[in-house]
PDB file of C-alpha atoms and ligand atoms in Angstrom:
ATOM      1  CA  MET A   1       0.088  -0.066  -0.158  1.00 60.00           C
ATOM      2  CA  THR A   2       1.395   3.551  -0.895  1.00 83.00           C
ATOM      3  CA  ALA A   3       0.919   6.608   0.996  1.00 93.00           C
ATOM      4  CA  GLU A   4      -2.034   8.396   1.541  1.00 96.00           C
ATOM      5  CA  ILE A   5      -2.472  11.544  -0.529  1.00 97.00           C
ATOM      6  CA  LEU A   6      -5.839  12.923   0.285  1.00 98.00           C
ATOM      7  CA  LYS A   7      -8.331  12.010   3.223  1.00 98.00           C
ATOM      8  CA  ILE A   8     -12.180  12.826   2.962  1.00 98.00           C
ATOM      9  CA  VAL A   9     -14.253  12.766   5.954  1.00 98.00           C
ATOM     10  CA  ASN A  10     -17.840  12.475   6.167  1.00 98.00           C
ATOM     11  CA  LEU A  11     -18.267  15.329   3.320  1.00 98.00           C
ATOM     12  CA  ASN A  12     -21.677  16.446   2.618  1.00 98.00           C
ATOM     13  CA  LYS A  13     -22.995  18.924   0.274  1.00 98.00           C
ATOM     14  CA  SER A  14     -26.312  19.859  -0.663  1.00 98.00           C
ATOM     15  CA  PHE A  15     -28.368  22.141  -3.383  1.00 98.00           C
ATOM     16  CA  GLY A  16     -31.572  22.917  -1.868  1.00 96.00           C
ATOM     17  CA  ARG A  17     -33.067  19.488  -1.496  1.00 95.00           C
ATOM     18  CA  VAL A  18     -30.684  17.642  -3.637  1.00 97.00           C
ATOM     19  CA  ARG A  19     -27.905  15.725  -1.729  1.00 97.00           C
ATOM     20  CA  ALA A  20     -24.907  15.940  -4.033  1.00 98.00           C
ATOM     21  CA  ALA A  21     -22.585  14.731  -1.572  1.00 98.00           C
ATOM     22  CA  SER A  22     -23.662  12.264   1.170  1.00 97.00           C
ATOM     23  CA  ASP A  23     -21.399  11.191   3.959  1.00 97.00           C
ATOM     24  CA  VAL A  24     -18.396  10.537   1.558  1.00 98.00           C
ATOM     25  CA  ASN A  25     -15.217   8.948   3.152  1.00 98.00           C
ATOM     26  CA  LEU A  26     -12.326   8.213   0.955  1.00 98.00           C
ATOM     27  CA  THR A  27      -8.868   7.773   1.087  1.00 98.00           C
ATOM     28  CA  LEU A  28      -6.657   8.525  -1.932  1.00 97.00           C
ATOM     29  CA  TYR A  29      -3.237   6.789  -2.481  1.00 97.00           C
ATOM     30  CA  GLU A  30      -0.073   8.128  -4.260  1.00 96.00           C
ATOM     31  CA  GLY A  31       0.457   6.684  -7.657  1.00 95.00           C
ATOM     32  CA  VAL A  32      -3.018   4.905  -8.012  1.00 96.00           C
ATOM     33  CA  LEU A  33      -4.471   5.603 -11.210  1.00 96.00           C
ATOM     34  CA  THR A  34      -8.220   5.909  -9.760  1.00 97.00           C
ATOM     35  CA  SER A  35     -11.723   6.443 -11.573  1.00 96.00           C
ATOM     36  CA  ILE A  36     -14.903   7.899 -10.199  1.00 96.00           C
ATOM     37  CA  ILE A  37     -17.602   6.885 -11.997  1.00 93.00           C
ATOM     38  CA  GLY A  38     -21.674   7.098 -11.607  1.00 91.00           C
ATOM     39  CA  PRO A  39     -24.828   8.174 -13.801  1.00 90.00           C
ATOM     40  CA  ASN A  40     -24.992  11.658 -14.653  1.00 90.00           C
ATOM     41  CA  GLY A  41     -26.258  13.875 -11.332  1.00 93.00           C
ATOM     42  CA  ALA A  42     -24.367  11.324  -9.094  1.00 94.00           C
ATOM     43  CA  GLY A  43     -22.281  14.291  -7.357  1.00 97.00           C
ATOM     44  CA  LYS A  44     -18.884  13.346  -9.273  1.00 96.00           C
ATOM     45  CA  SER A  45     -18.193  16.928 -10.381  1.00 94.00           C
ATOM     46  CA  THR A  46     -19.258  18.375  -7.065  1.00 97.00           C
ATOM     47  CA  LEU A  47     -17.114  16.187  -5.151  1.00 97.00           C
ATOM     48  CA  ILE A  48     -14.154  17.083  -7.557  1.00 96.00           C
ATOM     49  CA  ASN A  49     -15.227  21.047  -7.272  1.00 95.00           C
ATOM     50  CA  MET A  50     -15.072  20.290  -3.236  1.00 97.00           C
ATOM     51  CA  LEU A  51     -11.725  18.677  -3.394  1.00 97.00           C
ATOM     52  CA  SER A  52      -9.822  21.340  -5.344  1.00 94.00           C
ATOM     53  CA  GLY A  53     -11.560  24.157  -3.836  1.00 95.00           C
ATOM     54  CA  SER A  54     -14.147  26.001  -5.954  1.00 93.00           C
ATOM     55  CA  ILE A  55     -17.258  25.225  -3.873  1.00 95.00           C
ATOM     56  CA  PRO A  56     -17.131  24.607   0.041  1.00 97.00           C
ATOM     57  CA  PRO A  57     -18.715  21.531   1.537  1.00 98.00           C
ATOM     58  CA  ASP A  58     -21.455  21.858   3.955  1.00 98.00           C
ATOM     59  CA  THR A  59     -20.010  19.670   6.567  1.00 98.00           C
ATOM     60  CA  GLY A  60     -17.078  17.506   6.891  1.00 98.00           C
ATOM     61  CA  ARG A  61     -12.886  17.731   6.225  1.00 98.00           C
ATOM     62  CA  ILE A  62     -10.652  17.111   3.398  1.00 98.00           C
ATOM     63  CA  TYR A  63      -7.067  16.462   4.403  1.00 98.00           C
ATOM     64  CA  PHE A  64      -4.326  16.607   1.754  1.00 98.00           C
ATOM     65  CA  GLN A  65      -0.901  14.920   3.010  1.00 96.00           C
ATOM     66  CA  GLY A  66      -2.218  15.125   6.415  1.00 95.00           C
ATOM     67  CA  ALA A  67      -2.895  19.046   6.278  1.00 97.00           C
ATOM     68  CA  ASP A  68      -6.673  20.199   6.674  1.00 98.00           C
ATOM     69  CA  ILE A  69      -7.515  21.960   3.670  1.00 98.00           C
ATOM     70  CA  THR A  70     -10.972  22.015   3.794  1.00 98.00           C
ATOM     71  CA  ARG A  71     -11.156  26.102   3.715  1.00 96.00           C
ATOM     72  CA  MET A  72      -8.181  26.834   1.908  1.00 96.00           C
ATOM     73  CA  PRO A  73      -8.652  28.866  -1.442  1.00 94.00           C
ATOM     74  CA  VAL A  74      -7.812  27.296  -4.634  1.00 91.00           C
ATOM     75  CA  HIS A  75      -4.707  29.075  -5.515  1.00 87.00           C
ATOM     76  CA  ARG A  76      -3.026  27.723  -2.623  1.00 92.00           C
ATOM     77  CA  ARG A  77      -4.161  24.215  -2.928  1.00 93.00           C
ATOM     78  CA  VAL A  78      -2.382  24.488  -6.579  1.00 89.00           C
ATOM     79  CA  LYS A  79       0.562  25.662  -4.934  1.00 88.00           C
ATOM     80  CA  MET A  80       0.687  22.606  -2.662  1.00 93.00           C
ATOM     81  CA  GLY A  81      -0.008  20.341  -5.797  1.00 93.00           C
ATOM     82  CA  LEU A  82      -3.650  19.694  -5.721  1.00 94.00           C
ATOM     83  CA  CYS A  83      -4.798  20.869  -9.383  1.00 91.00           C
ATOM     84  CA  ARG A  84      -7.795  20.172 -11.346  1.00 88.00           C
ATOM     85  CA  SER A  85      -8.588  20.306 -15.105  1.00 80.00           C
ATOM     86  CA  PHE A  86     -12.225  21.369 -16.274  1.00 63.00           C
ATOM     87  CA  GLN A  87     -15.167  19.556 -17.844  1.00 55.00           C
ATOM     88  CA  LEU A  88     -15.421  22.080 -20.534  1.00 57.00           C
ATOM     89  CA  VAL A  89     -12.415  23.627 -22.483  1.00 61.00           C
ATOM     90  CA  ASN A  90     -10.145  25.672 -20.322  1.00 72.00           C
ATOM     91  CA  ILE A  91      -7.133  27.139 -22.798  1.00 83.00           C
ATOM     92  CA  PHE A  92      -6.645  30.413 -24.187  1.00 85.00           C
ATOM     93  CA  PRO A  93      -7.475  29.897 -27.674  1.00 86.00           C
ATOM     94  CA  GLU A  94      -5.551  32.795 -29.149  1.00 89.00           C
ATOM     95  CA  MET A  95      -2.320  31.788 -27.617  1.00 90.00           C
ATOM     96  CA  THR A  96       0.327  29.274 -28.745  1.00 92.00           C
ATOM     97  CA  VAL A  97       0.492  25.636 -27.727  1.00 92.00           C
ATOM     98  CA  ALA A  98       3.670  26.454 -25.990  1.00 92.00           C
ATOM     99  CA  GLU A  99       2.675  29.563 -24.535  1.00 90.00           C
ATOM    100  CA  ASN A 100      -0.292  28.096 -22.984  1.00 89.00           C
ATOM    101  CA  LEU A 101       1.821  25.590 -21.247  1.00 90.00           C
ATOM    102  CA  LEU A 102       4.420  28.591 -20.389  1.00 88.00           C
ATOM    103  CA  LEU A 103       2.070  30.511 -18.278  1.00 82.00           C
ATOM    104  CA  PRO A 104       1.412  27.662 -15.551  1.00 81.00           C
ATOM    105  CA  ALA A 105       5.077  26.768 -15.813  1.00 84.00           C
ATOM    106  CA  LEU A 106       5.885  30.768 -14.829  1.00 81.00           C
ATOM    107  CA  ALA A 107       3.429  30.936 -12.334  1.00 77.00           C
ATOM    108  CA  ILE A 108       4.194  28.089 -10.091  1.00 77.00           C
ATOM    109  CA  ARG A 109       7.743  29.567  -9.786  1.00 77.00           C
ATOM    110  CA  ASN A 110       6.385  33.073  -8.910  1.00 74.00           C
ATOM    111  CA  LEU A 111       7.778  34.270 -12.362  1.00 70.00           C
ATOM    112  CA  THR A 112       4.605  35.478 -13.801  1.00 66.00           C
ATOM    113  CA  ARG A 113       5.417  39.415 -13.094  1.00 65.00           C
ATOM    114  CA  ARG A 114       8.461  38.542 -15.338  1.00 60.00           C
ATOM    115  CA  MET A 115       5.989  38.109 -18.110  1.00 57.00           C
ATOM    116  CA  LEU A 116       7.003  41.358 -19.796  1.00 55.00           C
ATOM    117  CA  ARG A 117      10.935  41.382 -19.280  1.00 58.00           C
ATOM    118  CA  ALA A 118      13.468  38.260 -19.603  1.00 65.00           C
ATOM    119  CA  ILE A 119      10.849  35.281 -19.863  1.00 65.00           C
ATOM    120  CA  HIS A 120      13.505  34.289 -22.724  1.00 66.00           C
ATOM    121  CA  LYS A 121      16.363  34.005 -20.327  1.00 69.00           C
ATOM    122  CA  GLU A 122      14.174  31.355 -18.351  1.00 73.00           C
ATOM    123  CA  THR A 123      15.815  28.340 -19.734  1.00 79.00           C
ATOM    124  CA  ALA A 124      14.541  25.883 -17.168  1.00 83.00           C
ATOM    125  CA  VAL A 125      10.751  27.114 -17.795  1.00 86.00           C
ATOM    126  CA  HIS A 126      11.236  26.436 -21.343  1.00 88.00           C
ATOM    127  CA  ALA A 127      13.040  23.394 -21.077  1.00 91.00           C
ATOM    128  CA  GLU A 128      10.027  21.953 -18.972  1.00 90.00           C
ATOM    129  CA  VAL A 129       7.694  23.413 -21.583  1.00 94.00           C
ATOM    130  CA  ALA A 130       9.559  21.309 -24.307  1.00 94.00           C
ATOM    131  CA  GLN A 131       9.157  18.307 -21.530  1.00 92.00           C
ATOM    132  CA  ILE A 132       5.521  18.575 -21.190  1.00 92.00           C
ATOM    133  CA  LEU A 133       5.074  19.099 -25.149  1.00 94.00           C
ATOM    134  CA  GLU A 134       6.664  15.837 -25.392  1.00 92.00           C
ATOM    135  CA  ARG A 135       4.926  14.070 -22.466  1.00 88.00           C
ATOM    136  CA  ILE A 136       1.575  14.986 -23.831  1.00 89.00           C
ATOM    137  CA  GLY A 137       2.934  14.430 -27.772  1.00 90.00           C
ATOM    138  CA  LEU A 138       2.251  17.916 -29.020  1.00 93.00           C
ATOM    139  CA  GLU A 139       5.755  18.701 -29.537  1.00 94.00           C
ATOM    140  CA  ASN A 140       5.183  19.473 -33.282  1.00 96.00           C
ATOM    141  CA  GLU A 141       2.456  21.757 -32.217  1.00 96.00           C
ATOM    142  CA  ALA A 142       4.439  24.270 -29.891  1.00 96.00           C
ATOM    143  CA  HIS A 143       3.734  27.347 -32.364  1.00 96.00           C
ATOM    144  CA  THR A 144       0.349  26.509 -33.453  1.00 96.00           C
ATOM    145  CA  VAL A 145      -2.529  28.616 -31.709  1.00 96.00           C
ATOM    146  CA  ALA A 146      -4.304  26.791 -29.652  1.00 94.00           C
ATOM    147  CA  SER A 147      -7.964  27.697 -31.317  1.00 94.00           C
ATOM    148  CA  ALA A 148      -6.422  25.806 -34.397  1.00 96.00           C
ATOM    149  CA  LEU A 149      -5.736  22.254 -32.852  1.00 93.00           C
ATOM    150  CA  SER A 150      -8.272  19.512 -33.020  1.00 89.00           C
ATOM    151  CA  HIS A 151     -11.064  19.688 -30.299  1.00 85.00           C
ATOM    152  CA  GLY A 152      -8.968  16.240 -29.327  1.00 85.00           C
ATOM    153  CA  ASP A 153      -5.751  18.125 -28.904  1.00 89.00           C
ATOM    154  CA  GLN A 154      -7.392  20.882 -27.357  1.00 89.00           C
ATOM    155  CA  ARG A 155      -8.018  18.346 -24.244  1.00 85.00           C
ATOM    156  CA  VAL A 156      -4.706  16.969 -24.523  1.00 88.00           C
ATOM    157  CA  LEU A 157      -3.355  20.661 -23.693  1.00 91.00           C
ATOM    158  CA  GLU A 158      -5.571  21.238 -21.161  1.00 89.00           C
ATOM    159  CA  VAL A 159      -3.800  18.285 -19.358  1.00 88.00           C
ATOM    160  CA  GLY A 160      -0.724  19.998 -20.103  1.00 90.00           C
ATOM    161  CA  VAL A 161      -1.603  22.996 -18.715  1.00 89.00           C
ATOM    162  CA  ALA A 162      -2.463  21.314 -15.359  1.00 87.00           C
ATOM    163  CA  LEU A 163       0.547  19.301 -15.616  1.00 88.00           C
ATOM    164  CA  ALA A 164       2.842  22.471 -15.999  1.00 86.00           C
ATOM    165  CA  ALA A 165       1.607  23.719 -12.050  1.00 82.00           C
ATOM    166  CA  ARG A 166       3.398  20.236 -11.129  1.00 84.00           C
ATOM    167  CA  PRO A 167       0.351  18.618  -9.334  1.00 92.00           C
ATOM    168  CA  LYS A 168       1.159  15.687  -6.958  1.00 96.00           C
ATOM    169  CA  LEU A 169      -2.731  14.938  -7.404  1.00 96.00           C
ATOM    170  CA  LEU A 170      -4.823  15.827 -10.337  1.00 95.00           C
ATOM    171  CA  PHE A 171      -8.368  15.583 -11.178  1.00 94.00           C
ATOM    172  CA  LEU A 172      -9.344  14.984 -14.486  1.00 91.00           C
ATOM    173  CA  ASP A 173     -13.195  15.694 -15.157  1.00 89.00           C
ATOM    174  CA  GLU A 174     -14.437  14.207 -18.220  1.00 87.00           C
ATOM    175  CA  PRO A 175     -11.106  14.925 -20.091  1.00 84.00           C
ATOM    176  CA  THR A 176     -12.871  13.000 -23.117  1.00 84.00           C
ATOM    177  CA  ALA A 177     -15.934  14.965 -23.277  1.00 81.00           C
ATOM    178  CA  GLY A 178     -16.505  15.770 -27.170  1.00 80.00           C
ATOM    179  CA  MET A 179     -14.011  13.463 -28.319  1.00 82.00           C
ATOM    180  CA  ASN A 180     -13.786  10.757 -30.867  1.00 83.00           C
ATOM    181  CA  PRO A 181     -13.174   7.506 -30.158  1.00 83.00           C
ATOM    182  CA  VAL A 182      -9.574   7.464 -31.588  1.00 83.00           C
ATOM    183  CA  GLU A 183      -8.929  10.621 -29.421  1.00 83.00           C
ATOM    184  CA  ARG A 184     -10.436   9.029 -26.516  1.00 84.00           C
ATOM    185  CA  VAL A 185      -7.781   6.251 -26.606  1.00 83.00           C
ATOM    186  CA  ARG A 186      -5.106   8.645 -27.358  1.00 81.00           C
ATOM    187  CA  ILE A 187      -5.655  11.066 -24.303  1.00 83.00           C
ATOM    188  CA  LEU A 188      -6.336   8.046 -22.171  1.00 85.00           C
ATOM    189  CA  GLU A 189      -2.726   6.554 -23.232  1.00 85.00           C
ATOM    190  CA  ASN A 190      -1.293   9.512 -22.322  1.00 86.00           C
ATOM    191  CA  VAL A 191      -3.168   9.301 -18.697  1.00 90.00           C
ATOM    192  CA  ARG A 192      -1.722   5.955 -18.482  1.00 90.00           C
ATOM    193  CA  ARG A 193       1.650   6.657 -19.368  1.00 89.00           C
ATOM    194  CA  LEU A 194       1.656  10.094 -17.041  1.00 89.00           C
ATOM    195  CA  SER A 195       0.859   7.837 -13.992  1.00 92.00           C
ATOM    196  CA  ALA A 196       3.153   5.606 -14.588  1.00 90.00           C
ATOM    197  CA  ASN A 197       6.163   7.405 -13.798  1.00 82.00           C
ATOM    198  CA  LYS A 198       4.295   8.502 -10.504  1.00 83.00           C
ATOM    199  CA  GLU A 199       5.292  11.770 -10.127  1.00 89.00           C
ATOM    200  CA  THR A 200       1.497  13.071 -10.494  1.00 94.00           C
ATOM    201  CA  THR A 201      -1.525  10.889  -8.944  1.00 96.00           C
ATOM    202  CA  PHE A 202      -4.467  10.917 -11.381  1.00 96.00           C
ATOM    203  CA  VAL A 203      -8.129  10.662 -10.308  1.00 96.00           C
ATOM    204  CA  ILE A 204     -10.266  10.703 -13.485  1.00 94.00           C
ATOM    205  CA  VAL A 205     -14.289  11.258 -14.152  1.00 92.00           C
ATOM    206  CA  GLU A 206     -15.158   9.178 -17.013  1.00 87.00           C
ATOM    207  CA  HIS A 207     -17.955   7.581 -18.487  1.00 81.00           C
ATOM    208  CA  ASP A 208     -16.773   5.145 -20.914  1.00 81.00           C
ATOM    209  CA  MET A 209     -16.904   1.893 -19.123  1.00 82.00           C
ATOM    210  CA  ASP A 210     -14.664   0.103 -21.293  1.00 82.00           C
ATOM    211  CA  ILE A 211     -12.198   2.810 -20.972  1.00 85.00           C
ATOM    212  CA  VAL A 212     -12.264   3.060 -16.729  1.00 88.00           C
ATOM    213  CA  PHE A 213     -12.110  -0.583 -16.649  1.00 88.00           C
ATOM    214  CA  SER A 214      -9.001  -1.053 -18.943  1.00 88.00           C
ATOM    215  CA  LEU A 215      -7.301   2.296 -17.318  1.00 90.00           C
ATOM    216  CA  SER A 216      -7.879   2.182 -13.539  1.00 94.00           C
ATOM    217  CA  GLU A 217      -6.020   0.468 -10.701  1.00 95.00           C
ATOM    218  CA  ARG A 218      -9.096   1.539  -8.361  1.00 97.00           C
ATOM    219  CA  VAL A 219     -12.820   2.577  -9.471  1.00 96.00           C
ATOM    220  CA  ILE A 220     -15.250   4.749  -6.925  1.00 96.00           C
ATOM    221  CA  VAL A 221     -18.885   4.385  -7.580  1.00 94.00           C
ATOM    222  CA  LEU A 222     -20.929   7.525  -6.660  1.00 95.00           C
ATOM    223  CA  HIS A 223     -24.552   7.334  -6.903  1.00 93.00           C
ATOM    224  CA  HIS A 224     -27.003  10.284  -5.364  1.00 94.00           C
ATOM    225  CA  GLY A 225     -24.002  11.608  -3.826  1.00 96.00           C
ATOM    226  CA  GLU A 226     -22.787   8.317  -1.971  1.00 96.00           C
ATOM    227  CA  VAL A 227     -20.167   6.015  -2.286  1.00 96.00           C
ATOM    228  CA  ILE A 228     -22.043   2.858  -3.256  1.00 94.00           C
ATOM    229  CA  GLY A 229     -18.838   0.694  -4.872  1.00 94.00           C
ATOM    230  CA  ASP A 230     -15.196   1.297  -4.359  1.00 96.00           C
ATOM    231  CA  GLY A 231     -12.101  -1.417  -5.400  1.00 96.00           C
ATOM    232  CA  THR A 232     -10.258  -2.832  -7.967  1.00 96.00           C
ATOM    233  CA  THR A 233     -12.133  -2.810 -11.459  1.00 94.00           C
ATOM    234  CA  GLU A 234     -13.039  -6.448 -11.030  1.00 93.00           C
ATOM    235  CA  ALA A 235     -14.480  -6.174  -7.806  1.00 94.00           C
ATOM    236  CA  VAL A 236     -16.633  -2.903  -9.101  1.00 93.00           C
ATOM    237  CA  LYS A 237     -17.755  -5.014 -11.936  1.00 89.00           C
ATOM    238  CA  ASN A 238     -18.850  -7.591  -9.822  1.00 90.00           C
ATOM    239  CA  ASP A 239     -20.532  -5.727  -6.851  1.00 91.00           C
ATOM    240  CA  PRO A 240     -24.028  -6.465  -6.766  1.00 90.00           C
ATOM    241  CA  ARG A 241     -24.852  -2.980  -5.802  1.00 87.00           C
ATOM    242  CA  VAL A 242     -23.233  -1.562  -8.523  1.00 88.00           C
ATOM    243  CA  ARG A 243     -24.353  -3.482 -10.879  1.00 87.00           C
ATOM    244  CA  GLU A 244     -28.198  -2.949  -9.856  1.00 84.00           C
ATOM    245  CA  VAL A 245     -28.160   0.779  -9.520  1.00 76.00           C
ATOM    246  CA  TYR A 246     -25.392   1.630 -12.472  1.00 68.00           C
ATOM    247  CA  LEU A 247     -23.940  -0.780 -14.704  1.00 55.00           C
ATOM    248  CA  GLY A 248     -27.067  -2.975 -15.037  1.00 56.00           C
ATOM    249  CA  GLN A 249     -27.126  -5.127 -18.112  1.00 48.00           C
ATOM    250  CA  GLU A 250     -24.040  -3.540 -19.623  1.00 51.00           C
ATOM    251  CA  VAL A 251     -21.584  -5.453 -17.217  1.00 47.00           C
ATOM    252  CA  ALA A 252     -23.859  -8.179 -17.558  1.00 42.00           C
ATOM    253  CA  ALA A 253     -23.441  -8.406 -21.217  1.00 40.00           C
TER     254      ALA A 253
HETATM  255  P1  ADP B   1     -22.269  14.701 -11.733  1.00 79.51           P
HETATM  256  O1  ADP B   1     -20.988  15.621 -12.278  1.00 79.51           O
HETATM  257  O2  ADP B   1     -22.005  13.332 -11.202  1.00 79.51           O
HETATM  258  O3  ADP B   1     -23.079  14.541 -13.331  1.00 79.51           O
HETATM  259  P2  ADP B   1     -22.956  16.770 -10.457  1.00 79.51           P
HETATM  260  O4  ADP B   1     -22.030  16.769  -9.207  1.00 79.51           O
HETATM  261  O5  ADP B   1     -22.713  18.031 -11.276  1.00 79.51           O
HETATM  262  O6  ADP B   1     -22.792  15.423 -10.977  1.00 79.51           O
HETATM  263  O7  ADP B   1     -24.437  17.043  -9.702  1.00 79.51           O
HETATM  264  C1  ADP B   1     -24.816  16.414  -8.704  1.00 79.51           C
HETATM  265  C2  ADP B   1     -26.234  16.671  -8.314  1.00 79.51           C
HETATM  266  O8  ADP B   1     -26.251  18.316  -7.794  1.00 79.51           O
HETATM  267  C3  ADP B   1     -27.127  16.999  -9.489  1.00 79.51           C
HETATM  268  O9  ADP B   1     -28.593  16.753  -8.940  1.00 79.51           O
HETATM  269  C4  ADP B   1     -27.192  18.432  -9.724  1.00 79.51           C
HETATM  270  O10 ADP B   1     -28.357  19.079 -10.400  1.00 79.51           O
HETATM  271  C5  ADP B   1     -26.767  19.335  -8.640  1.00 79.51           C
HETATM  272  N1  ADP B   1     -25.975  20.567  -8.723  1.00 79.51           N
HETATM  273  C6  ADP B   1     -24.621  20.589  -8.708  1.00 79.51           C
HETATM  274  N2  ADP B   1     -24.217  21.722  -8.748  1.00 79.51           N
HETATM  275  C7  ADP B   1     -25.326  22.733  -8.520  1.00 79.51           C
HETATM  276  C8  ADP B   1     -25.531  23.867  -8.479  1.00 79.51           C
HETATM  277  N3  ADP B   1     -24.367  24.725  -8.427  1.00 79.51           N
HETATM  278  N4  ADP B   1     -26.862  24.462  -7.690  1.00 79.51           N
HETATM  279  C9  ADP B   1     -27.674  23.432  -8.009  1.00 79.51           C
HETATM  280  N5  ADP B   1     -27.688  22.164  -8.068  1.00 79.51           N
HETATM  281  C10 ADP B   1     -26.092  21.569  -8.485  1.00 79.51           C
HETATM  282 MG1   MG B   2     -19.918  16.351 -13.761  1.00 79.51          MG
END
C-alpha cells in the first residue's frame, strides 16, 4: 500500500433538496490511477469541486498529505500540488500551445511578473515546457495557435496545462468529453503513461466503461452523492449494488 495523499471525512453538500455529496468518506493513495464513475447527477463534479476548492462543503473535512485544506482557497491548493482540469475546455485559444504551457510553468515559480521582461532567459521554464509538450505528444504543435488544434488536441493541451503546475494530485473531470473514439484512446493512453512515472497521482471522471475498466487501478462509484462501490475494477464490476443501480446489463452483457 502506498502513502495516503488525500483523505475525505464525512463530506456533505446539498443544493436545496438535492444531496450532491452524502457522508462521503474516502482515502486516495499516491500513484494509484483512480476513476470516479456514476450516472449523470451522481455528484462526481461536485466532489471534485470540493476537493479542488471551488465550492465549500456544508460539513466534513478534507486532508491533503495530512494538512486540513477544507477551507483553503484554490490557488493555495494549487501551490501545494492539488490541481484539476475542467469539464469544459479551459485554454487560451488565441495563444500558441507553448504559450499556454508557459503561463502555469511561470506561475508555479512565482515568475509571472517577469512576463514583460526576460522570459526568454528562463531556460529552465522553457525546458520544462518542451518536456511537457513531448510528454503530451504535442511537440510538433508548439507554435500552433491553440484554437487551430483539433478538439481532441485542445483537451490534451488542457492536461498539459494542468501538468505544468506540477501537481502531486490531479483531477481530470471528463477529459474525453466531446472526443471521438480515436482521440479518447489517445488521451487515456497519455494518462496511463503519465501515471506510470508516479510524479502525479491521477483521479479521472470518465463515463466510457470500457475505458474506465481498462485504465484504472481503482474505481469509485457514486450514486445520489453516496459512495456505493469502491475497489479494483474486478471487484466493482462484480459488486451487486453497483450492477443493480448503475451498470446493469452493460456489465452483465
Ligand atoms: P455529476 O458530475 O456526477 O454529473 P454533479 O456533481 O454535477 O453530478 O451534480 C450532482 C447534483 O447536484 C445534481 O443533481 C445537480 O443538478 C446538482 N448540482 C450541482 N451543482 C449545482 C449547483 N451549483 N446548483 C444547484 N444544483 C447543483
Ligand atoms: Mg460532472
